[in-house]
Structure formats: C-alpha cells, structure tokens
Amino acid sequence: MSSPTDTRARRTFAVISHPDAGKSTLTEALALHARVISEAGAVHGKSGRRGTVSDWMEMERSRGISITSAALQFDYRDHVVNLVDTPGHSDFSEDTYRVLSAVDSAVMLVDAAKGLEPQTLKLFQVCAHRGIPVITVINKWDRPGLDPLALMDEIEKEIGLKPTPLTWPVGQSGEFQGVLDRRTGHFIHFTRTAGGATRAPERHVPADEAADVAGDAWAAALEGHELLEMDDADHDQERFLAGRTTPVLFASALQNFGVAQLLEVLLELAPAPTATPTVDGGAREVDDEFSAFVFKVQSGMDTNHRDRLAYARVCSGVFQRGMVVNHGETGKPFATKYAQAVFGRERTVVETALPGDIVGLVNANALRVGDTIYEGTPVRFPPIASFAPEHFMSARAADTGRFKQFRRGIEQMDQEGVVQVLRSDLRGDQAPVLAAVGPMQFEVVSARMESEYGAAIRLERLDYQLAMLTDADGVDVLNGVRGVEVMRRSDGAFLALFPDKWRAHTAKRDHPEIVLEQLPASG
Ligand code: G4P
C-alpha cells in the first residue's frame, strides 16, 4: 500500500457500540467507500455472504459476536485510516478498554430506534475517562426510529456531551432521502443501490433546489437545523477535542448512506496521533525515535497460523520490519522480522509503520499487554489499567496427565489477558483462580484450553464478588478474616477476594492499618 508518510495525515479510531447497532456493517461500508473491497459482504459475511473477517473462533461464529481485536488500515484521500476493531460483547469490556488505549478518537454508533444502550454508555465512559474525542453516528435511519431531536436530548442528558450535528436527516427515520449538510447548507441526496452492496451514489443539491427534490422533508430538515442553531449546537473544534461536544452524523450503514460524510469528518476533525505520555511524567513526541506499546496479545487465531501475536500501536518514529528494538520490561532486544497487519484472517506483511499504526508482531512470546518496545532513548509508557474482576472460578486440569499443557495454556490466557490468573501457596499451581469481569471470559478460556492445548479444564465457581488491592502486610491480616482470601496476580499485586462489599467494608474498618484499595470498576 502506498501510504503517505506524514503523521498528521493519519487517523486511528475505533467504533464503539452496543451489539447489533451495526458496527460490522459500518466497517464494511467504510471499506467499500475506501475501495478496500468492491462489494459489501466480503467483510462481515453474515447470512451466508462470502468471506469472513472476524469469526476466527468456532464459538464466535456460533454466537455471532466478535471476540478478537484487529485493525483495518486503508488509504483515503491522501490519509491513512486505521480502524481498530473492538469486541462487541459486554463481557469483553476489559479487552475493549485496552483497545481504546490504542486509538485517538472513537465513533459512537447509535441505533436510531434504540437510542443509547448500556454497552454504548459503558464504552463511552471509557472514552471519557481516557479523554478520547467521540463522533456520534445515528445509524439505521432507513428504518423507523426515534425523533432526531429526541435522540440529541438523550445524548446530552445521558452522557453529558453536547451534540453538534454536522448533518441533519432529510426525511424522518424510515424515509431517509439524504442529509442537510449544516455547514454548506446543501442537500446531499442519496440513491439506493441493490441490497446496499455497492457505494451509494450521492448528489449535492444546492439549498434553493432542495425542496424540488425532497419536497416537504426539506422544510422539516431546515426547521430542525434552525432549532439547533438557536440551541448553540454548532460544531466547535476546540470543545470537541476537549471532550465536551460530539459531532453527529446520520447514516444507514446498510444502504451505505452517510458513510462518505463520516470519512470526511474523520479526516477533517478527528485528531492525528500526538505525543504519548510516559511513566516519568514526560512525553514521547511522534517524531522521536521509534516506540510502541502492546495493547493486545493473542494466539490461536487460525489453525493455519498457530502462533502468538502481539498488537502494538506505534507511538513515535518509524517502524521498519526487521529492525531490532528494545523491550522496555526485560531490557532485552526484540527482533521484528515477522510483522503483520492483521484484520481477521487477512494478514499482510507490514514493512513500515508510523505513529498511529497497529502492527501485529508474530511469535512475540516475550511481549505482554502494556509492554513498551523502543529504539534509542529508553522509554516506558504507563500501564493500561485493568477492570476489577467480579467473577471468580477455580480451574483444574480435567485430566491430571495433561497438567503440563494445562499450565502452559493458563499462562498463555493470563498473558493475553483473556482472564486474570490469581495464585496462592494455599491453592498451589494445580488450582489457580481465574478472575473475570464477565462470565463469558470463562467460556473462552475453556474452549481455547481444549482446542489449543488439548487440556480440558474443570471450573468451580467461587463465592467471591469483589476484589481489592492490598499489599504484603495485608496478606496475613486478611487471610485471617473469615470468608476472605488473598491471592497474587501475575504482575505481583495482591488481591483480596471478598464475598460481598459488606465484608470488604468491615475488613477496612477493623484493620485501618492495612492497604485496601478499590480497583477500577467496569462501569
Ligand atoms: P454489530 O456488528 O454492531 O453487532 O451489528 P451488525 O453490523 O452485525 O448489524 C446488526 C443487524 O443490523 C444486521 O441485521 C444488519 O444487517 C442490521 N443493520 C446494520 N446497519 C443497518 C442499517 O443501517 N439499516 C438497517 N435497516 N439495518 C442495519 P441482521 O438481520 O442481524 O443480520 P443480517 O442477516 O442482515 O446480516
């Protein structure tokens, strides 16, 4: 791919949405517009359509959810766009949190008929927490849905962002004719294509001719536009970047309506990669020597490629395949001979990558989530915060003769962050405790342990609901409290497990001398 080498011409974003809002369809529509694919159906491949991108695992296929994360890179109008995929299911919020540490902006996809849904809200909170600017897309406008002004009110009330629509629908939901471009005043008229499989032609109609084309719907759109003007709902770049407003677009991903506008807005308004803060309080500038951080580790992607991939986001400098970099955590050199761009099953070799790009490093056994790799001046990026687990299971090898495979597999799940693995002398190596934000994480572990390591596992639910951080002094004290157990996480942190929050309150009250801190909540 001939990519412009200017960091300012790069956009790295993720789509955040509730399952079924249309994320896969939108991804496909974006790829179609950028001419990565020529016909819809190649990417998400539902309903027997050709090809698949994200269904590498049997379980994922049967459930129709996306568990893996990958990045789709494409050129568009002298820019390079990186769309980082986010898992859709609520149980994978930990994973999503990490993905969001690798993007510069997010597109919040809202179903026009459903408005803001729980998973959207949760993901939005992660964006707000990380200071990621959010562009909102109201999707499925081709179907009957809510009133557009009511949707704007909901966004403002529920998430506290002022919506600043850049386009306004012409035709109520279900009668989508096009949009009023609020900045030019033009009517952008969409034309349907068969099944939405190809790019939808659009015509820019000057305002004084729009009523002839759109009829009464144009007057209604103008009225909406004027109300927004009076409400101070015009775009303001500074307020958008500060996370106070969200530009809004109306679309139908299925019909490929409004997708060109989204790409334009990403190029025009979404931020380019900037300096990355470091642990010492400084920052690595984009044009400093090469550095990147690992935000996801994954293995068993495909039976043909049984390898381990570490996804790293380039923060500064230029990545060149084959370069030998330093691994911040071990101080050891790391050779990057095998670097790939990965999107589902599609893999291409990456020769060069710039800040904002995502590189899949193959056979990266030493790399863990949150690790830094760099050239030249040493640098460490702050760790990616993990969510507080709320579900706990003790795991054992179903067949004790496969203990070696069991141990290896569990180690791998831990490093990938599929679950957190907790250990204690009391429970020993044979029965570690798996801790998860959502119960589906356990199913993923079970399925993968069996298919990838031939080590079926037996899980036993533990009666804990809450984990808090303590220190070495707290271990003995808390292990002495009835119903409480202290375990060690692989990063060395001690977690005290409690059956309920009352027990945690009591322990804190009775032992003010020990450290007992809350972990970040999953929202
Ligand atoms: P997700 O990745 O966010 O989970 O959503 P996905 O794209 O799979 O879309 C969920 C359903 O919503 C799909 O229907 C899809 O066709 C439909 N959809 C997405 N965007 C639009 C849109 O703009 N307008 C309309 N009318 N529908 C849309 P499905 O029946 O579950 O799947 P399929 O069999 O049609 O593929």
Coordinates of C-alpha atoms in Angstrom, one line a residue, residues 190 271 429:
F190 CA -28.7 9.5 -1.5
P271 CA -7.2 14.2 15.9
D429 CA -0.2 -24.5 40.9

